[in-house]
Coordinates of N, CA, C and O in Angstrom, one line a residue:
X60 N -12.8 -20.2 37.5 CA -14.0 -21.0 37.6 C -15.0 -20.6 36.5 O -15.1 -19.4 36.3
X61 N -15.6 -21.5 35.8 CA -16.6 -21.2 34.8 C -17.9 -21.8 35.2 O -17.9 -23.0 35.5
X62 N -19.0 -21.0 35.3 CA -20.2 -21.5 35.8 C -21.3 -21.3 34.8 O -21.2 -20.4 34.0
X63 N -22.3 -22.2 34.8 CA -23.5 -22.0 34.0 C -24.7 -21.8 35.0 O -24.8 -22.5 36.0
X64 N -25.4 -20.7 34.8 CA -26.5 -20.4 35.7 C -27.8 -20.9 35.2 O -28.2 -20.7 34.0
X65 N -28.6 -21.6 36.0 CA -29.9 -22.1 35.6 C -30.9 -21.4 36.6 O -30.5 -21.1 37.8
X66 N -32.2 -21.3 36.2 CA -33.2 -20.7 37.1 C -32.7 -19.3 37.5 O -32.9 -18.9 38.7
X67 N -32.1 -18.5 36.6 CA -31.6 -17.2 36.9 C -32.6 -16.1 37.0 O -32.3 -15.0 37.4
X68 N -33.8 -16.3 36.5 CA -34.8 -15.3 36.5 C -34.9 -14.4 35.3 O -35.8 -13.6 35.2
X69 N -34.0 -14.5 34.4 CA -34.1 -13.7 33.2 C -35.0 -14.4 32.2 O -34.8 -15.6 31.9
X70 N -36.1 -13.8 31.8 CA -37.1 -14.5 31.0 C -36.5 -15.0 29.6 O -35.7 -14.4 29.0
X71 N -37.1 -16.1 29.3 CA -36.7 -16.7 28.0 C -37.1 -15.8 26.8 O -36.4 -15.7 25.8
X72 N -38.2 -15.1 27.0 CA -38.6 -14.1 26.0 C -37.5 -13.0 25.7 O -37.2 -12.7 24.6
X73 N -37.0 -12.5 26.8 CA -36.0 -11.5 26.7 C -34.7 -12.0 26.1 O -34.1 -11.4 25.2
X74 N -34.3 -13.2 26.5 CA -33.1 -13.8 26.0 C -33.3 -14.1 24.5 O -32.4 -13.9 23.7
X75 N -34.5 -14.6 24.1 CA -34.8 -14.9 22.7 C -34.7 -13.6 21.9 O -34.2 -13.5 20.7
X76 N -35.3 -12.5 22.4 CA -35.3 -11.2 21.8 C -33.9 -10.7 21.6 O -33.5 -10.2 20.5
X77 N -33.1 -10.8 22.6 CA -31.7 -10.3 22.5 C -31.0 -11.1 21.4 O -30.3 -10.5 20.6
X78 N -31.2 -12.4 21.4 CA -30.5 -13.3 20.3 C -31.0 -12.9 18.9 O -30.2 -12.7 18.0
X79 N -32.3 -12.7 18.8 CA -32.9 -12.4 17.5 C -32.4 -11.0 17.0 O -31.9 -10.9 15.8
X80 N -32.4 -10.0 17.9 CA -31.9 -8.7 17.5 C -30.4 -8.7 17.2 O -30.0 -8.0 16.3
X81 N -29.7 -9.5 17.9 CA -28.2 -9.5 17.7 C -28.0 -10.1 16.3 O -27.1 -9.7 15.5
X82 N -28.7 -11.2 16.0 CA -28.5 -11.8 14.6 C -29.0 -10.9 13.5 O -28.3 -10.8 12.5
X83 N -30.1 -10.2 13.8 CA -30.5 -9.2 12.8 C -29.5 -8.1 12.6 O -29.2 -7.6 11.5
X84 N -28.9 -7.6 13.7 CA -27.9 -6.6 13.6 C -26.7 -7.1 12.8 O -26.1 -6.3 12.0
X85 N -26.3 -8.3 13.0 CA -25.2 -8.9 12.3 C -25.5 -8.9 10.8 O -24.7 -8.4 10.0
X86 N -26.7 -9.4 10.5 CA -27.1 -9.5 9.0 C -27.1 -8.1 8.4 O -26.7 -7.9 7.3
X87 N -27.6 -7.1 9.1 CA -27.8 -5.8 8.5 C -26.5 -5.0 8.5 O -26.3 -4.2 7.6
X88 N -25.7 -5.1 9.5 CA -24.5 -4.2 9.6 C -23.2 -4.9 9.5 O -22.2 -4.2 9.2
X89 N -23.1 -6.1 9.9 CA -21.7 -6.7 10.0 C -21.4 -7.7 8.8 O -20.3 -7.9 8.5
X90 N -22.4 -8.4 8.3 CA -22.2 -9.5 7.4 C -21.5 -9.0 6.1 O -20.5 -9.6 5.7
X91 N -21.9 -7.9 5.6 CA -21.3 -7.4 4.4 C -19.8 -7.0 4.6 O -19.0 -7.2 3.8
X92 N -19.6 -6.4 5.8 CA -18.2 -6.0 6.2 C -17.3 -7.3 6.2 O -16.2 -7.3 5.8
X93 N -17.9 -8.3 6.8 CA -17.2 -9.6 6.9 C -16.9 -10.1 5.5 O -15.8 -10.5 5.2
X94 N -17.9 -10.1 4.6 CA -17.7 -10.6 3.3 C -16.6 -9.8 2.5 O -15.8 -10.3 1.8
X95 N -16.7 -8.5 2.7 CA -15.7 -7.6 2.1 C -14.3 -7.9 2.6 O -13.3 -7.9 1.8
X96 N -14.2 -8.2 3.9 CA -12.9 -8.6 4.5 C -12.4 -9.9 3.9 O -11.2 -10.0 3.5
X97 N -13.3 -10.9 3.7 CA -12.9 -12.1 3.1 C -12.3 -11.9 1.7 O -11.3 -12.4 1.3
X98 N -13.0 -11.0 0.9 CA -12.5 -10.7 -0.5 C -11.2 -10.0 -0.4 O -10.3 -10.3 -1.2
X99 N -11.0 -9.1 0.5 CA -9.8 -8.3 0.5 C -8.6 -9.2 1.0 O -7.5 -8.9 0.6
X100 N -8.9 -10.3 1.7 CA -7.8 -11.2 2.1 C -7.6 -12.3 1.1 O -6.7 -13.2 1.3
X101 N -8.3 -12.3 0.0 CA -8.2 -13.3 -1.0 C -8.7 -14.7 -0.6 O -8.1 -15.7 -1.0
X102 N -9.7 -14.7 0.2 CA -10.2 -16.0 0.7 C -11.5 -16.5 -0.1 O -12.2 -17.3 0.4
X103 N -11.7 -16.0 -1.3 CA -12.9 -16.4 -2.0 C -13.0 -17.9 -2.2 O -14.0 -18.5 -2.3
X104 N -11.8 -18.6 -2.3 CA -11.8 -20.0 -2.6 C -12.5 -20.8 -1.5 O -13.0 -21.9 -1.7
X105 N -12.5 -20.3 -0.3 CA -13.2 -21.0 0.8 C -14.5 -20.3 1.2 O -15.1 -20.6 2.2
X106 N -15.1 -19.5 0.3 CA -16.3 -18.8 0.6 C -17.5 -19.7 0.9 O -18.2 -19.5 1.8
X107 N -17.6 -20.9 0.2 CA -18.7 -21.8 0.5 C -18.6 -22.3 1.9 O -19.6 -22.5 2.6
X108 N -17.4 -22.6 2.3 CA -17.2 -23.1 3.7 C -17.5 -22.0 4.7 O -18.1 -22.3 5.7
X109 N -17.1 -20.8 4.4 CA -17.4 -19.7 5.3 C -18.9 -19.4 5.4 O -19.4 -19.2 6.5
X110 N -19.6 -19.5 4.3 CA -21.1 -19.3 4.3 C -21.8 -20.3 5.2 O -22.8 -20.0 5.8
X111 N -21.2 -21.5 5.3 CA -21.9 -22.6 6.1 C -21.6 -22.6 7.6 O -22.2 -23.3 8.3
X112 N -20.6 -21.7 8.0 CA -20.3 -21.7 9.4 C -21.2 -20.7 10.2 O -21.7 -19.8 9.6
X113 N -21.2 -21.0 11.5 CA -22.0 -20.1 12.4 C -21.1 -19.1 12.9 O -20.4 -19.3 13.9
X114 N -20.9 -17.9 12.2 CA -20.0 -16.9 12.6 C -20.5 -16.1 13.8 O -21.7 -16.0 14.0
X115 N -19.6 -15.6 14.5 CA -19.9 -14.7 15.7 C -19.3 -13.3 15.5 O -18.3 -13.2 14.9
X116 N -20.1 -12.3 15.9 CA -19.5 -11.0 15.9 C -19.8 -10.4 17.3 O -20.7 -10.9 18.0
X117 N -18.9 -9.5 17.7 CA -19.0 -9.0 19.1 C -18.9 -7.5 19.1 O -18.3 -6.9 18.2
X118 N -19.5 -6.9 20.1 CA -19.2 -5.5 20.5 C -19.2 -5.5 22.0 O -19.8 -6.3 22.7
X119 N -18.6 -4.5 22.6 CA -18.5 -4.4 24.0 C -19.5 -3.5 24.5 O -19.6 -2.3 24.2
X120 N -20.4 -4.0 25.4 CA -21.5 -3.2 26.0 C -21.2 -3.0 27.5 O -21.0 -4.0 28.2
X121 N -21.0 -1.8 27.9 CA -20.7 -1.5 29.3 C -22.0 -0.9 29.8 O -22.6 0.1 29.3
X122 N -22.5 -1.4 31.0 CA -23.7 -0.9 31.6 C -23.3 0.0 32.8 O -24.0 1.1 32.9
X123 N -22.4 -0.3 33.6 CA -22.0 0.4 34.8 C -20.5 0.7 34.7 O -19.7 -0.1 34.2
X124 N -20.0 1.7 35.3 CA -20.7 2.8 36.0 C -21.5 3.7 35.1 O -22.4 4.3 35.5
X125 N -21.0 3.8 33.8 CA -21.8 4.6 32.8 C -21.9 3.8 31.6 O -21.0 3.2 31.1
X126 N -23.1 3.8 31.0 CA -23.4 3.0 29.8 C -22.7 3.6 28.6 O -22.7 4.8 28.4
X127 N -22.3 2.7 27.7 CA -21.7 3.1 26.4 C -22.7 2.8 25.3 O -22.3 2.9 24.1
X128 N -23.9 2.4 25.6 CA -24.8 2.0 24.6 C -25.1 3.0 23.5 O -25.2 2.7 22.4
X129 N -25.1 4.3 23.9 CA -25.4 5.4 22.9 C -24.2 5.6 22.0 O -24.3 6.2 20.9
X130 N -23.0 5.1 22.3 CA -21.8 5.2 21.5 C -21.6 4.1 20.5 O -20.7 4.2 19.7
X131 N -22.3 3.0 20.6 CA -22.2 1.9 19.7 C -22.9 2.2 18.4 O -24.1 2.5 18.4
X132 N -22.2 2.3 17.3 CA -22.8 2.6 16.0 C -23.8 1.6 15.5 O -23.7 0.4 15.9
X133 N -24.7 2.0 14.6 CA -25.5 1.0 13.9 C -26.6 0.3 14.7 O -27.1 -0.7 14.2
X134 N -26.9 0.7 15.9 CA -27.9 0.1 16.7 C -29.2 0.9 16.6 O -29.2 2.1 16.8
X135 N -30.3 0.2 16.2 CA -31.5 1.0 16.1 C -32.1 1.1 17.6 O -31.6 0.5 18.5
X136 N -33.1 2.0 17.7 CA -33.6 2.3 19.1 C -34.2 1.1 19.7 O -34.0 0.9 20.9
X137 N -34.9 0.2 19.0 CA -35.4 -1.0 19.6 C -34.3 -1.9 20.2 O -34.5 -2.4 21.3
X138 N -33.3 -2.1 19.4 CA -32.1 -2.9 19.9 C -31.5 -2.2 21.2 O -31.2 -2.9 22.1
X139 N -31.4 -0.9 21.2 CA -30.8 -0.2 22.3 C -31.7 -0.4 23.6 O -31.2 -0.7 24.6
X140 N -33.0 -0.3 23.4 CA -34.0 -0.5 24.5 C -33.9 -1.9 25.1 O -33.9 -2.1 26.3
X141 N -33.8 -2.9 24.2 CA -33.8 -4.3 24.6 C -32.4 -4.5 25.4 O -32.4 -5.2 26.4
X142 N -31.3 -4.0 24.8 CA -30.1 -4.2 25.5 C -30.0 -3.5 26.8 O -29.4 -4.0 27.7
X143 N -30.6 -2.4 26.9 CA -30.7 -1.7 28.2 C -31.5 -2.5 29.2 O -31.1 -2.7 30.4
X144 N -32.6 -3.1 28.8 CA -33.4 -3.9 29.7 C -32.6 -5.2 30.1 O -32.5 -5.6 31.3
X145 N -31.9 -5.8 29.1 CA -31.1 -7.0 29.4 C -29.9 -6.6 30.4 O -29.7 -7.4 31.3
X146 N -29.3 -5.5 30.2 CA -28.2 -5.1 31.1 C -28.7 -4.9 32.5 O -28.1 -5.3 33.5
X147 N -29.9 -4.4 32.6 CA -30.6 -4.2 34.0 C -30.8 -5.6 34.6 O -30.6 -5.7 35.8
X148 N -31.3 -6.5 33.8 CA -31.5 -7.9 34.4 C -30.2 -8.6 34.8 O -30.1 -9.2 35.8
X149 N -29.2 -8.4 34.0 CA -27.8 -8.9 34.3 C -27.3 -8.3 35.6 O -26.7 -8.9 36.5
X150 N -27.6 -7.0 35.8 CA -27.2 -6.3 37.0 C -27.9 -6.9 38.2 O -27.2 -7.2 39.2
X151 N -29.2 -7.1 38.1 CA -29.9 -7.8 39.2 C -29.3 -9.1 39.5 O -29.2 -9.5 40.7
X152 N -29.1 -9.9 38.5 CA -28.5 -11.2 38.7 C -27.1 -11.2 39.3 O -26.8 -12.0 40.3
X153 N -26.3 -10.2 38.9 CA -25.0 -10.1 39.5 C -25.1 -9.8 41.0 O -24.3 -10.3 41.9
X154 N -26.1 -8.9 41.4 CA -26.3 -8.6 42.8 C -26.7 -9.9 43.6 O -26.2 -10.1 44.7
X155 N -27.6 -10.7 43.0 CA -28.0 -12.0 43.6 C -26.8 -12.9 43.9 O -26.6 -13.5 44.9
X156 N -26.0 -13.0 42.8 CA -24.8 -13.8 42.9 C -23.8 -13.3 44.0 O -23.2 -14.1 44.8
X157 N -23.6 -12.0 44.0 CA -22.7 -11.5 45.1 C -23.2 -11.8 46.5 O -22.5 -12.1 47.4
X158 N -24.6 -11.6 46.6 CA -25.1 -12.0 47.9 C -24.9 -13.4 48.3 O -24.5 -13.7 49.4
X159 N -25.1 -14.3 47.3 CA -24.8 -15.7 47.6 C -23.4 -16.0 47.9 O -23.1 -16.8 48.8
X160 N -22.5 -15.4 47.1 CA -21.1 -15.7 47.3 C -20.5 -15.0 48.6 O -19.5 -15.5 49.1
X161 N -21.1 -13.9 49.0 CA -20.5 -13.2 50.2 C -21.0 -13.8 51.5 O -20.5 -13.5 52.5
X162 N -21.9 -14.8 51.5 CA -22.3 -15.5 52.7 C -21.2 -16.4 53.1 O -21.1 -17.5 52.6
X163 N -20.2 -16.1 54.1 CA -19.0 -16.9 54.5 C -19.3 -18.4 54.8 O -18.7 -19.3 54.2
X164 N -20.2 -18.7 55.8 CA -20.4 -20.0 56.3 C -20.9 -21.0 55.2 O -20.4 -22.1 55.0
X165 N -21.9 -20.5 54.5 CA -22.5 -21.3 53.4 C -21.5 -21.5 52.3 O -21.4 -22.6 51.7
X166 N -20.7 -20.5 52.0 CA -19.8 -20.6 50.8 C -18.8 -21.7 51.1 O -18.4 -22.5 50.2
X167 N -18.2 -21.7 52.3 CA -17.2 -22.7 52.7 C -17.8 -24.1 52.7 O -17.2 -25.0 52.2
X168 N -19.0 -24.2 53.2 CA -19.6 -25.6 53.2 C -20.0 -26.1 51.8 O -20.1 -27.3 51.6
X169 N -20.3 -25.2 50.9 CA -20.7 -25.6 49.6 C -19.5 -25.6 48.6 O -19.7 -26.0 47.4
X170 N -18.4 -25.2 49.0 CA -17.2 -25.1 48.1 C -16.9 -26.5 47.4 O -16.5 -26.6 46.3
X171 N -17.2 -27.6 48.1 CA -16.8 -28.9 47.6 C -17.8 -29.3 46.5 O -17.5 -30.3 45.8
X172 N -19.0 -28.7 46.4 CA -19.9 -29.1 45.3 C -19.7 -28.5 44.0 O -20.3 -28.9 43.0
X173 N -18.8 -27.5 43.9 CA -18.5 -26.9 42.6 C -17.6 -27.8 41.8 O -16.7 -28.4 42.3
X174 N -17.9 -28.0 40.5 CA -17.1 -28.8 39.6 C -15.7 -28.2 39.4 O -15.5 -27.0 39.5
X175 N -14.7 -29.0 39.2 CA -13.3 -28.6 38.9 C -13.3 -28.3 37.4 O -13.0 -29.2 36.6
X176 N -13.7 -27.1 37.0 CA -13.8 -26.8 35.6 C -13.5 -25.3 35.6 O -14.4 -24.5 36.0
X177 N -12.4 -24.9 35.1 CA -12.0 -23.5 35.1 C -12.2 -22.9 33.7 O -12.3 -23.6 32.7
X178 N -12.1 -21.6 33.6 CA -12.3 -20.9 32.3 C -11.3 -21.4 31.3 O -11.6 -21.5 30.1
X179 N -10.0 -21.7 31.7 CA -9.0 -22.2 30.7 C -9.5 -23.5 30.1 O -9.4 -23.7 28.9
X180 N -10.2 -24.4 30.9 CA -10.7 -25.6 30.4 C -11.8 -25.3 29.4 O -11.9 -26.0 28.3
X181 N -12.6 -24.4 29.7 CA -13.7 -24.0 28.7 C -13.1 -23.5 27.4 O -13.5 -23.9 26.3
X182 N -12.1 -22.6 27.5 CA -11.5 -22.1 26.3 C -10.8 -23.1 25.4 O -10.9 -23.1 24.2
X183 N -10.2 -24.1 26.1 CA -9.6 -25.2 25.3 C -10.7 -26.0 24.6 O -10.6 -26.3 23.4
X184 N -11.8 -26.3 25.3 CA -12.9 -27.0 24.7 C -13.5 -26.2 23.6 O -13.8 -26.6 22.5
X185 N -13.7 -24.9 23.8 CA -14.3 -24.0 22.8 C -13.4 -23.9 21.6 O -14.0 -23.9 20.5
X186 N -12.1 -23.7 21.8 CA -11.2 -23.6 20.6 C -11.3 -24.9 19.8 O -11.3 -24.8 18.5
X187 N -11.5 -26.0 20.4 CA -11.5 -27.3 19.6 C -12.9 -27.5 18.9 O -12.9 -28.2 17.9
X188 N -13.9 -26.8 19.4 CA -15.3 -27.0 18.8 C -15.8 -25.8 18.1 O -16.9 -25.8 17.7
X189 N -15.0 -24.7 18.1 CA -15.6 -23.4 17.6 C -16.2 -23.5 16.3 O -17.3 -22.9 16.0
X190 N -15.7 -24.2 15.3 CA -16.2 -24.2 14.0 C -17.2 -25.3 13.7 O -17.6 -25.6 12.6
X191 N -17.7 -25.9 14.8 CA -18.8 -26.9 14.7 C -20.1 -26.1 15.0 O -20.1 -25.0 15.5
X192 N -21.2 -26.8 14.8 CA -22.5 -26.2 15.1 C -22.5 -25.9 16.6 O -21.8 -26.6 17.4
X193 N -23.4 -25.0 17.1 CA -23.4 -24.7 18.5 C -24.0 -25.8 19.4 O -23.5 -26.0 20.5
X194 N -24.9 -26.5 18.9 CA -25.5 -27.6 19.7 C -24.5 -28.6 20.2 O -24.5 -28.9 21.4
X195 N -23.6 -29.1 19.3 CA -22.6 -30.0 19.9 C -21.7 -29.4 20.9 O -21.2 -30.1 21.8
X196 N -21.4 -28.1 20.7 CA -20.6 -27.4 21.7 C -21.3 -27.4 23.1 O -20.7 -27.7 24.1
X197 N -22.6 -27.1 23.1 CA -23.3 -27.1 24.3 C -23.4 -28.5 25.0 O -23.3 -28.6 26.2
X198 N -23.6 -29.5 24.1 CA -23.6 -30.9 24.6 C -22.3 -31.3 25.2 O -22.3 -31.9 26.3
X199 N -21.2 -30.9 24.6 CA -19.9 -31.2 25.2 C -19.7 -30.5 26.5 O -19.1 -31.1 27.5
X200 N -20.2 -29.2 26.7 CA -20.1 -28.6 28.0 C -21.0 -29.3 29.0 O -20.5 -29.5 30.1
X201 N -22.2 -29.7 28.6 CA -23.0 -30.4 29.5 C -22.4 -31.7 30.0 O -22.6 -32.1 31.2
X202 N -21.7 -32.4 29.1 CA -21.1 -33.6 29.5 C -20.0 -33.4 30.6 O -19.7 -34.3 31.4
X203 N -19.5 -32.2 30.7 CA -18.4 -31.9 31.7 C -19.0 -31.3 33.0 O -18.2 -31.1 33.9
X204 N -20.2 -31.1 33.0 CA -20.8 -30.3 34.1 C -21.2 -31.2 35.3 O -21.6 -32.3 35.1
X205 N -21.2 -30.6 36.5 CA -21.8 -31.2 37.6 C -22.7 -30.1 38.2 O -22.3 -29.0 38.3
X206 N -24.0 -30.5 38.5 CA -24.9 -29.4 38.9 C -24.8 -29.3 40.5 O -24.8 -30.2 41.2
X207 N -24.8 -28.0 40.9 CA -24.9 -27.7 42.3 C -26.0 -26.7 42.5 O -26.0 -25.7 41.9
X208 N -27.0 -27.0 43.3 CA -28.1 -26.1 43.5 C -27.7 -25.2 44.7 O -27.4 -25.7 45.8
X209 N -27.8 -23.9 44.5 CA -27.5 -23.0 45.5 C -28.8 -22.0 45.6 O -28.9 -21.2 44.8
X210 N -29.6 -22.2 46.6 CA -30.8 -21.4 46.8 C -31.7 -21.5 45.5 O -31.8 -22.5 44.9
X211 N -32.2 -20.4 45.1 CA -33.1 -20.4 44.0 C -32.4 -20.4 42.6 O -33.0 -20.6 41.6
X212 N -31.1 -20.3 42.7 CA -30.3 -20.3 41.4 C -29.4 -21.5 41.4 O -28.8 -21.8 42.4
X213 N -29.4 -22.2 40.3 CA -28.5 -23.4 40.2 C -27.3 -23.0 39.5 O -27.3 -22.4 38.4
X214 N -26.2 -23.2 40.1 CA -24.9 -22.9 39.5 C -24.3 -24.2 39.0 O -24.1 -25.1 39.8
X215 N -24.0 -24.2 37.7 CA -23.5 -25.4 37.1 C -22.1 -25.2 36.6 O -21.8 -24.2 36.0

């Protein structure tokens, strides 16, 4: 099952800061590596198309049981602090969700309101839209969603 959480309690300011710092980290540390890889693979002919795409880079951040934040290279202290705060907020949210899902009677009665949309469906949609701008991807996801309100958190 793939869900979208609304009214989750993580501030928009923190989410915006995480996004901004992640993009800055990519520009400072990853973009040149990516361009070098393109050159080494002989893909210069498609460089203009590559420049126009919204590329993604990832790294694995583990918060529990032991954080690996100090082991990730090229992160400045501000980025580390923000990611630590973000991980703490995600932990609180996970605890809220576990509380909601572990409530037997309510879970069974609400099971019928969840949309029939599993992670595999999301991945198929994502693969088809990956190289488009992000907004159309989000709109395509919204077109497939059904909203279910569960307590203070809306699970979509």
